[in-house]
PDB file of C-alpha atoms in Angstrom:
ATOM      1  CA  UNK A   1     -24.548  13.330  -1.221  1.00 34.00           C
ATOM      2  CA  UNK A   2     -22.193  11.576   1.506  1.00 40.00           C
ATOM      3  CA  UNK A   3     -22.603   7.830   1.959  1.00 41.00           C
ATOM      4  CA  UNK A   4     -23.526   6.857   5.471  1.00 40.00           C
ATOM      5  CA  UNK A   5     -21.230   4.624   7.755  1.00 44.00           C
ATOM      6  CA  UNK A   6     -22.183   1.718   7.663  1.00 40.00           C
ATOM      7  CA  UNK A   7     -22.277  -0.097  11.162  1.00 44.00           C
ATOM      8  CA  UNK A   8     -19.022  -2.669  11.995  1.00 47.00           C
ATOM      9  CA  UNK A   9     -19.711  -6.080  10.187  1.00 52.00           C
ATOM     10  CA  UNK A  10     -18.195  -7.409  13.041  1.00 59.00           C
ATOM     11  CA  UNK A  11     -21.389  -6.387  15.417  1.00 70.00           C
ATOM     12  CA  UNK A  12     -22.954 -10.538  14.722  1.00 78.00           C
ATOM     13  CA  UNK A  13     -19.526 -11.805  13.976  1.00 89.00           C
ATOM     14  CA  UNK A  14     -16.531 -13.239  15.424  1.00 92.00           C
ATOM     15  CA  UNK A  15     -14.161 -13.245  12.481  1.00 94.00           C
ATOM     16  CA  UNK A  16     -14.236 -11.186   8.970  1.00 89.00           C
ATOM     17  CA  UNK A  17     -14.132 -14.256   7.229  1.00 93.00           C
ATOM     18  CA  UNK A  18     -15.584 -17.919   7.155  1.00 97.00           C
ATOM     19  CA  UNK A  19     -14.292 -19.446  10.084  1.00 98.00           C
ATOM     20  CA  UNK A  20     -15.051 -21.627  12.766  1.00 98.00           C
ATOM     21  CA  UNK A  21     -14.357 -21.757  16.272  1.00 98.00           C
ATOM     22  CA  UNK A  22     -13.347 -25.168  15.701  1.00 98.00           C
ATOM     23  CA  UNK A  23     -10.981 -24.624  12.995  1.00 98.00           C
ATOM     24  CA  UNK A  24      -9.483 -21.859  14.352  1.00 98.00           C
ATOM     25  CA  UNK A  25      -7.965 -24.142  17.263  1.00 98.00           C
ATOM     26  CA  UNK A  26      -7.015 -26.534  14.214  1.00 98.00           C
ATOM     27  CA  UNK A  27      -5.025 -23.757  11.970  1.00 98.00           C
ATOM     28  CA  UNK A  28      -3.047 -22.389  15.613  1.00 98.00           C
ATOM     29  CA  UNK A  29      -2.227 -25.705  16.005  1.00 98.00           C
ATOM     30  CA  UNK A  30      -0.891 -25.968  12.634  1.00 98.00           C
ATOM     31  CA  UNK A  31       1.099 -23.136  13.338  1.00 98.00           C
ATOM     32  CA  UNK A  32       4.075 -25.195  15.274  1.00 96.00           C
ATOM     33  CA  UNK A  33       5.121 -24.114  18.442  1.00 96.00           C
ATOM     34  CA  UNK A  34       4.785 -20.367  19.246  1.00 98.00           C
ATOM     35  CA  UNK A  35       6.563 -19.665  22.494  1.00 97.00           C
ATOM     36  CA  UNK A  36       8.515 -16.794  21.692  1.00 97.00           C
ATOM     37  CA  UNK A  37       7.648 -16.145  17.952  1.00 98.00           C
ATOM     38  CA  UNK A  38       6.261 -13.149  16.412  1.00 98.00           C
ATOM     39  CA  UNK A  39       3.423 -13.511  14.058  1.00 98.00           C
ATOM     40  CA  UNK A  40       2.349 -10.640  11.870  1.00 98.00           C
ATOM     41  CA  UNK A  41      -1.335 -10.279   9.847  1.00 98.00           C
ATOM     42  CA  UNK A  42      -0.961  -8.521   6.986  1.00 98.00           C
ATOM     43  CA  UNK A  43      -4.901  -7.018   6.327  1.00 97.00           C
ATOM     44  CA  UNK A  44      -5.873  -8.713   9.803  1.00 97.00           C
ATOM     45  CA  UNK A  45      -9.484  -6.531   9.711  1.00 94.00           C
ATOM     46  CA  UNK A  46     -10.102  -6.647  13.671  1.00 94.00           C
ATOM     47  CA  UNK A  47      -7.266  -9.434  13.557  1.00 97.00           C
ATOM     48  CA  UNK A  48      -9.653 -12.270  15.831  1.00 97.00           C
ATOM     49  CA  UNK A  49      -7.304 -14.677  14.992  1.00 98.00           C
ATOM     50  CA  UNK A  50      -4.343 -12.966  15.696  1.00 98.00           C
ATOM     51  CA  UNK A  51      -4.938 -12.102  18.763  1.00 98.00           C
ATOM     52  CA  UNK A  52      -6.521 -16.061  19.695  1.00 98.00           C
ATOM     53  CA  UNK A  53      -3.340 -17.305  17.944  1.00 98.00           C
ATOM     54  CA  UNK A  54      -1.793 -14.990  21.128  1.00 98.00           C
ATOM     55  CA  UNK A  55      -3.989 -15.915  23.905  1.00 98.00           C
ATOM     56  CA  UNK A  56      -3.154 -19.838  22.694  1.00 98.00           C
ATOM     57  CA  UNK A  57       0.712 -18.734  23.809  1.00 97.00           C
ATOM     58  CA  UNK A  58       1.535 -16.192  26.740  1.00 96.00           C
ATOM     59  CA  UNK A  59       5.030 -15.373  25.226  1.00 97.00           C
ATOM     60  CA  UNK A  60       4.373 -14.923  21.516  1.00 98.00           C
ATOM     61  CA  UNK A  61       4.193 -11.532  20.624  1.00 98.00           C
ATOM     62  CA  UNK A  62       2.012 -10.102  17.527  1.00 98.00           C
ATOM     63  CA  UNK A  63       1.631  -6.902  15.213  1.00 98.00           C
ATOM     64  CA  UNK A  64      -1.622  -6.390  12.693  1.00 98.00           C
ATOM     65  CA  UNK A  65      -1.881  -3.809   9.606  1.00 98.00           C
ATOM     66  CA  UNK A  66      -5.510  -2.821   8.120  1.00 97.00           C
ATOM     67  CA  UNK A  67      -6.747  -0.025   6.221  1.00 95.00           C
ATOM     68  CA  UNK A  68      -9.711  -0.096   7.910  1.00 92.00           C
ATOM     69  CA  UNK A  69      -9.652   2.609  10.936  1.00 93.00           C
ATOM     70  CA  UNK A  70     -12.611   1.388  12.462  1.00 89.00           C
ATOM     71  CA  UNK A  71     -11.748  -2.769  12.327  1.00 91.00           C
ATOM     72  CA  UNK A  72      -8.626  -2.007  13.541  1.00 94.00           C
ATOM     73  CA  UNK A  73     -10.317  -0.128  17.167  1.00 93.00           C
ATOM     74  CA  UNK A  74     -12.267  -2.797  17.644  1.00 91.00           C
ATOM     75  CA  UNK A  75      -9.083  -5.381  17.548  1.00 94.00           C
ATOM     76  CA  UNK A  76      -7.493  -2.824  19.825  1.00 96.00           C
ATOM     77  CA  UNK A  77     -10.250  -2.804  22.148  1.00 94.00           C
ATOM     78  CA  UNK A  78     -10.686  -7.134  21.834  1.00 95.00           C
ATOM     79  CA  UNK A  79      -6.913  -6.520  23.085  1.00 97.00           C
ATOM     80  CA  UNK A  80      -6.924  -4.970  25.776  1.00 98.00           C
ATOM     81  CA  UNK A  81     -10.057  -6.507  26.965  1.00 97.00           C
ATOM     82  CA  UNK A  82      -8.525  -9.853  27.022  1.00 97.00           C
ATOM     83  CA  UNK A  83      -4.823  -8.660  28.217  1.00 98.00           C
ATOM     84  CA  UNK A  84      -3.082  -8.673  25.576  1.00 98.00           C
ATOM     85  CA  UNK A  85      -2.826  -4.828  24.826  1.00 98.00           C
ATOM     86  CA  UNK A  86       0.852  -5.571  26.118  1.00 98.00           C
ATOM     87  CA  UNK A  87       1.930  -8.110  23.134  1.00 98.00           C
ATOM     88  CA  UNK A  88       0.416  -6.805  20.119  1.00 98.00           C
ATOM     89  CA  UNK A  89       0.614  -4.038  18.087  1.00 98.00           C
ATOM     90  CA  UNK A  90      -2.461  -3.431  15.626  1.00 98.00           C
ATOM     91  CA  UNK A  91      -1.304  -0.576  13.206  1.00 98.00           C
ATOM     92  CA  UNK A  92      -4.401   1.315  10.452  1.00 97.00           C
ATOM     93  CA  UNK A  93      -2.252   1.535   7.608  1.00 97.00           C
ATOM     94  CA  UNK A  94      -1.535   0.073   3.647  1.00 97.00           C
ATOM     95  CA  UNK A  95      -0.748  -3.299   4.407  1.00 95.00           C
ATOM     96  CA  UNK A  96       0.706  -3.500   1.045  1.00 94.00           C
ATOM     97  CA  UNK A  97       2.445  -0.853   1.681  1.00 95.00           C
ATOM     98  CA  UNK A  98       4.133  -1.925   4.587  1.00 95.00           C
ATOM     99  CA  UNK A  99       7.678  -3.250   4.505  1.00 90.00           C
ATOM    100  CA  UNK A 100       8.654  -5.541   8.100  1.00 91.00           C
ATOM    101  CA  UNK A 101      11.401  -7.334   8.703  1.00 93.00           C
ATOM    102  CA  UNK A 102      10.620 -11.222   7.915  1.00 97.00           C
ATOM    103  CA  UNK A 103       8.843 -12.875  10.982  1.00 98.00           C
ATOM    104  CA  UNK A 104       8.086 -16.554  12.358  1.00 97.00           C
ATOM    105  CA  UNK A 105       4.496 -16.681  11.627  1.00 98.00           C
ATOM    106  CA  UNK A 106       2.500 -14.631   8.790  1.00 98.00           C
ATOM    107  CA  UNK A 107      -0.555 -14.195   7.852  1.00 98.00           C
ATOM    108  CA  UNK A 108      -2.988 -13.312   4.590  1.00 98.00           C
ATOM    109  CA  UNK A 109      -6.148 -14.431   5.368  1.00 98.00           C
ATOM    110  CA  UNK A 110      -9.082 -13.325   2.850  1.00 97.00           C
ATOM    111  CA  UNK A 111      -6.742 -10.149   1.912  1.00 97.00           C
ATOM    112  CA  UNK A 112      -4.811 -10.830  -1.066  1.00 98.00           C
ATOM    113  CA  UNK A 113      -6.118  -7.291  -2.941  1.00 96.00           C
ATOM    114  CA  UNK A 114      -3.871  -5.597  -0.214  1.00 97.00           C
ATOM    115  CA  UNK A 115      -0.857  -5.715  -2.491  1.00 96.00           C
ATOM    116  CA  UNK A 116      -3.166  -4.115  -5.286  1.00 92.00           C
ATOM    117  CA  UNK A 117      -2.855  -4.252  -9.193  1.00 91.00           C
ATOM    118  CA  UNK A 118      -5.148  -6.067 -11.359  1.00 95.00           C
ATOM    119  CA  UNK A 119      -7.426  -9.147  -9.501  1.00 96.00           C
ATOM    120  CA  UNK A 120      -6.246 -11.600 -11.813  1.00 96.00           C
ATOM    121  CA  UNK A 121      -2.214 -11.081  -9.917  1.00 97.00           C
ATOM    122  CA  UNK A 122      -3.540 -10.509  -6.799  1.00 97.00           C
ATOM    123  CA  UNK A 123      -2.663 -14.298  -5.658  1.00 98.00           C
ATOM    124  CA  UNK A 124       0.578 -13.668  -7.250  1.00 98.00           C
ATOM    125  CA  UNK A 125       1.406 -10.436  -5.122  1.00 97.00           C
ATOM    126  CA  UNK A 126       0.272 -12.307  -2.279  1.00 97.00           C
ATOM    127  CA  UNK A 127       1.924 -15.220  -1.861  1.00 98.00           C
ATOM    128  CA  UNK A 128       5.746 -13.253  -3.303  1.00 97.00           C
ATOM    129  CA  UNK A 129       4.546 -11.304  -0.012  1.00 97.00           C
ATOM    130  CA  UNK A 130       4.316 -13.854   1.737  1.00 98.00           C
ATOM    131  CA  UNK A 131       7.673 -15.203   1.275  1.00 98.00           C
ATOM    132  CA  UNK A 132       9.575 -12.608   1.551  1.00 97.00           C
ATOM    133  CA  UNK A 133       8.331 -11.756   5.072  1.00 97.00           C
ATOM    134  CA  UNK A 134       8.224 -14.982   6.445  1.00 98.00           C
ATOM    135  CA  UNK A 135      11.030 -16.470   7.721  1.00 98.00           C
ATOM    136  CA  UNK A 136      13.513 -19.444   6.130  1.00 98.00           C
ATOM    137  CA  UNK A 137      11.682 -22.113   8.456  1.00 97.00           C
ATOM    138  CA  UNK A 138       8.756 -19.926   9.327  1.00 98.00           C
ATOM    139  CA  UNK A 139       4.954 -20.223   8.844  1.00 98.00           C
ATOM    140  CA  UNK A 140       2.405 -18.878   6.501  1.00 98.00           C
ATOM    141  CA  UNK A 141      -1.066 -19.291   6.974  1.00 98.00           C
ATOM    142  CA  UNK A 142      -2.489 -18.020   3.164  1.00 98.00           C
ATOM    143  CA  UNK A 143      -6.462 -18.140   3.242  1.00 98.00           C
ATOM    144  CA  UNK A 144      -7.897 -17.614  -0.766  1.00 98.00           C
ATOM    145  CA  UNK A 145     -10.859 -17.943  -2.473  1.00 98.00           C
ATOM    146  CA  UNK A 146     -10.356 -20.888  -5.221  1.00 98.00           C
ATOM    147  CA  UNK A 147     -13.211 -22.584  -7.685  1.00 98.00           C
ATOM    148  CA  UNK A 148     -15.080 -25.673  -6.266  1.00 98.00           C
ATOM    149  CA  UNK A 149     -15.667 -26.212 -10.927  1.00 97.00           C
ATOM    150  CA  UNK A 150     -15.721 -23.943 -13.891  1.00 96.00           C
ATOM    151  CA  UNK A 151     -18.547 -21.353 -12.758  1.00 97.00           C
ATOM    152  CA  UNK A 152     -21.422 -21.023 -15.909  1.00 96.00           C
ATOM    153  CA  UNK A 153     -21.956 -17.640 -17.686  1.00 95.00           C
ATOM    154  CA  UNK A 154     -25.320 -17.345 -15.817  1.00 96.00           C
ATOM    155  CA  UNK A 155     -23.090 -17.161 -12.425  1.00 96.00           C
ATOM    156  CA  UNK A 156     -20.246 -15.224 -14.061  1.00 96.00           C
ATOM    157  CA  UNK A 157     -22.697 -12.088 -14.626  1.00 95.00           C
ATOM    158  CA  UNK A 158     -23.928 -12.203 -11.092  1.00 96.00           C
ATOM    159  CA  UNK A 159     -20.454 -12.100  -9.572  1.00 95.00           C
ATOM    160  CA  UNK A 160     -19.819  -9.063 -12.143  1.00 88.00           C
ATOM    161  CA  UNK A 161     -16.580  -7.813 -10.328  1.00 88.00           C
ATOM    162  CA  UNK A 162     -14.683 -11.027 -10.384  1.00 95.00           C
ATOM    163  CA  UNK A 163     -12.637 -11.770 -13.446  1.00 95.00           C
ATOM    164  CA  UNK A 164     -12.902 -15.350 -13.702  1.00 96.00           C
ATOM    165  CA  UNK A 165      -8.963 -15.898 -13.949  1.00 96.00           C
ATOM    166  CA  UNK A 166      -8.874 -14.523 -10.628  1.00 97.00           C
ATOM    167  CA  UNK A 167      -9.078 -17.570  -9.277  1.00 98.00           C
ATOM    168  CA  UNK A 168      -8.213 -20.822  -9.561  1.00 98.00           C
ATOM    169  CA  UNK A 169      -9.058 -25.038  -8.399  1.00 98.00           C
ATOM    170  CA  UNK A 170      -8.125 -26.024  -5.313  1.00 98.00           C
ATOM    171  CA  UNK A 171      -5.197 -28.351  -6.337  1.00 98.00           C
ATOM    172  CA  UNK A 172      -3.804 -25.809  -8.870  1.00 98.00           C
ATOM    173  CA  UNK A 173      -3.992 -23.125  -5.606  1.00 98.00           C
ATOM    174  CA  UNK A 174      -1.767 -25.401  -3.657  1.00 98.00           C
ATOM    175  CA  UNK A 175       0.363 -25.941  -6.343  1.00 98.00           C
ATOM    176  CA  UNK A 176       0.453 -22.605  -7.769  1.00 98.00           C
ATOM    177  CA  UNK A 177       1.648 -21.273  -3.311  1.00 98.00           C
ATOM    178  CA  UNK A 178       4.710 -24.016  -3.472  1.00 98.00           C
ATOM    179  CA  UNK A 179       5.689 -22.640  -6.857  1.00 98.00           C
ATOM    180  CA  UNK A 180       6.937 -19.905  -4.130  1.00 98.00           C
ATOM    181  CA  UNK A 181       9.596 -21.172  -2.039  1.00 98.00           C
ATOM    182  CA  UNK A 182       6.933 -23.110   0.332  1.00 98.00           C
ATOM    183  CA  UNK A 183       6.302 -26.522   1.733  1.00 98.00           C
ATOM    184  CA  UNK A 184       2.500 -27.674   2.105  1.00 98.00           C
ATOM    185  CA  UNK A 185       1.976 -27.981   5.998  1.00 98.00           C
ATOM    186  CA  UNK A 186      -1.526 -28.512   5.977  1.00 98.00           C
ATOM    187  CA  UNK A 187      -5.071 -26.685   3.417  1.00 98.00           C
ATOM    188  CA  UNK A 188      -8.208 -26.790   5.127  1.00 98.00           C
ATOM    189  CA  UNK A 189     -11.653 -26.258   2.951  1.00 98.00           C
ATOM    190  CA  UNK A 190     -14.383 -24.375   4.915  1.00 98.00           C
ATOM    191  CA  UNK A 191     -17.870 -25.902   5.148  1.00 98.00           C
ATOM    192  CA  UNK A 192     -20.799 -23.803   3.640  1.00 96.00           C
ATOM    193  CA  UNK A 193     -21.816 -23.110   7.088  1.00 97.00           C
ATOM    194  CA  UNK A 194     -18.979 -21.273   7.714  1.00 97.00           C
ATOM    195  CA  UNK A 195     -19.912 -19.416   4.498  1.00 96.00           C
ATOM    196  CA  UNK A 196     -23.283 -18.609   6.013  1.00 95.00           C
ATOM    197  CA  UNK A 197     -22.547 -17.469   9.090  1.00 94.00           C
ATOM    198  CA  UNK A 198     -20.099 -14.614   7.743  1.00 93.00           C
ATOM    199  CA  UNK A 199     -22.841 -13.861   5.246  1.00 92.00           C
ATOM    200  CA  UNK A 200     -25.275 -13.471   7.723  1.00 92.00           C
ATOM    201  CA  UNK A 201     -23.434 -11.473   9.709  1.00 89.00           C
ATOM    202  CA  UNK A 202     -22.684  -9.598   6.794  1.00 85.00           C
ATOM    203  CA  UNK A 203     -26.315  -8.799   5.268  1.00 89.00           C
ATOM    204  CA  UNK A 204     -27.821  -7.909   9.537  1.00 89.00           C
ATOM    205  CA  UNK A 205     -25.212  -5.290   9.282  1.00 85.00           C
ATOM    206  CA  UNK A 206     -26.901  -3.701   5.914  1.00 86.00           C
ATOM    207  CA  UNK A 207     -30.625  -4.588   7.056  1.00 90.00           C
ATOM    208  CA  UNK A 208     -30.205  -3.196  10.388  1.00 89.00           C
ATOM    209  CA  UNK A 209     -28.955  -0.526   9.098  1.00 87.00           C
ATOM    210  CA  UNK A 210     -31.907   0.654   6.980  1.00 90.00           C
ATOM    211  CA  UNK A 211     -34.088  -0.465   9.589  1.00 92.00           C
ATOM    212  CA  UNK A 212     -32.872   1.653  11.650  1.00 89.00           C
ATOM    213  CA  UNK A 213     -32.289   4.873   9.479  1.00 90.00           C
ATOM    214  CA  UNK A 214     -35.490   4.143   6.759  1.00 92.00           C
ATOM    215  CA  UNK A 215     -35.608   7.905   5.853  1.00 93.00           C
ATOM    216  CA  UNK A 216     -31.939   8.503   5.632  1.00 92.00           C
ATOM    217  CA  UNK A 217     -30.713  10.727   2.543  1.00 93.00           C
ATOM    218  CA  UNK A 218     -28.165   7.128   1.859  1.00 90.00           C
ATOM    219  CA  UNK A 219     -30.840   4.843   2.032  1.00 92.00           C
ATOM    220  CA  UNK A 220     -31.085   4.408  -1.464  1.00 93.00           C
ATOM    221  CA  UNK A 221     -27.404   3.498  -1.867  1.00 90.00           C
ATOM    222  CA  UNK A 222     -27.299   1.416   0.913  1.00 88.00           C
ATOM    223  CA  UNK A 223     -30.160  -1.253  -0.349  1.00 91.00           C
ATOM    224  CA  UNK A 224     -28.738  -1.139  -3.771  1.00 91.00           C
ATOM    225  CA  UNK A 225     -24.998  -2.653  -2.272  1.00 88.00           C
ATOM    226  CA  UNK A 226     -27.015  -5.144   0.022  1.00 90.00           C
ATOM    227  CA  UNK A 227     -29.599  -5.986  -3.323  1.00 93.00           C
ATOM    228  CA  UNK A 228     -26.192  -6.299  -5.307  1.00 92.00           C
ATOM    229  CA  UNK A 229     -24.117  -8.355  -2.529  1.00 90.00           C
ATOM    230  CA  UNK A 230     -27.018 -10.766  -2.017  1.00 93.00           C
ATOM    231  CA  UNK A 231     -27.104 -11.179  -5.778  1.00 95.00           C
ATOM    232  CA  UNK A 232     -23.630 -12.055  -6.215  1.00 95.00           C
ATOM    233  CA  UNK A 233     -23.751 -14.747  -2.894  1.00 95.00           C
ATOM    234  CA  UNK A 234     -27.071 -16.642  -4.148  1.00 96.00           C
ATOM    235  CA  UNK A 235     -27.028 -16.676  -8.557  1.00 96.00           C
ATOM    236  CA  UNK A 236     -23.028 -16.964  -8.367  1.00 96.00           C
ATOM    237  CA  UNK A 237     -20.917 -17.501  -5.013  1.00 96.00           C
ATOM    238  CA  UNK A 238     -22.654 -20.089  -3.295  1.00 95.00           C
ATOM    239  CA  UNK A 239     -22.256 -23.352  -5.437  1.00 94.00           C
ATOM    240  CA  UNK A 240     -18.608 -22.487  -6.755  1.00 97.00           C
ATOM    241  CA  UNK A 241     -16.838 -20.226  -4.561  1.00 98.00           C
ATOM    242  CA  UNK A 242     -14.660 -22.275  -2.249  1.00 98.00           C
ATOM    243  CA  UNK A 243     -12.110 -20.860   0.110  1.00 98.00           C
ATOM    244  CA  UNK A 244      -9.154 -22.563   1.749  1.00 98.00           C
ATOM    245  CA  UNK A 245      -6.925 -22.078   4.850  1.00 98.00           C
ATOM    246  CA  UNK A 246      -3.089 -23.023   3.733  1.00 98.00           C
ATOM    247  CA  UNK A 247      -0.770 -23.188   6.102  1.00 98.00           C
ATOM    248  CA  UNK A 248       2.577 -23.006   4.040  1.00 98.00           C
ATOM    249  CA  UNK A 249       6.331 -23.650   5.726  1.00 98.00           C
ATOM    250  CA  UNK A 250       8.970 -21.152   3.853  1.00 98.00           C
ATOM    251  CA  UNK A 251      11.897 -23.078   2.470  1.00 98.00           C
TER     252      UNK A 251
END
């Protein structure tokens, strides 16, 4: 059976992560002066934060890479609509295999997995790559999950795809980042509201498809995926999984 293409989750979302407009403005400000800077987003999705960063500084340039071709096409369309296409290159490809020169500013937001390996080492792999990709004195924006408190066995059962050791507490996450050659410039924790906006947008993508395609041969598979994600969210992650944005200075 050919699995039907799920409608892009950006149908009802600005960002493909838990992020409000207000926080996005603060994060961009935390990157320091951007005049003449080159900003790289590794695992960029449809690159909304990258595009907003470039819109905030007319002399900055950008590059984003993501494996999802639909996301990249959406980002390219947005760049054209906003008059940014001449200052940003968005590429569909394996972000973890990409080898670029160290940049002034590097993003890896919710995409630690792009460098592969066991999920337990995703954070380490991402921070090692960010250290290599960021110029000394440059800034890295790293977005990653953390445990608000230790999960119970029942919560872990609802999140069966997540190893308990994949995430740390927030203080441990910050300390781990600093051990990879960074100083902390700022840290922000997302709110439950920001999580809900993202998760509701994702859920609507699944449910809208099911409403529009009730007799599709793949409907049962899509329904099972949506139900599994709902269990993950409401019986597991919602009370215990946080997400933090770390603005880091490469030393």
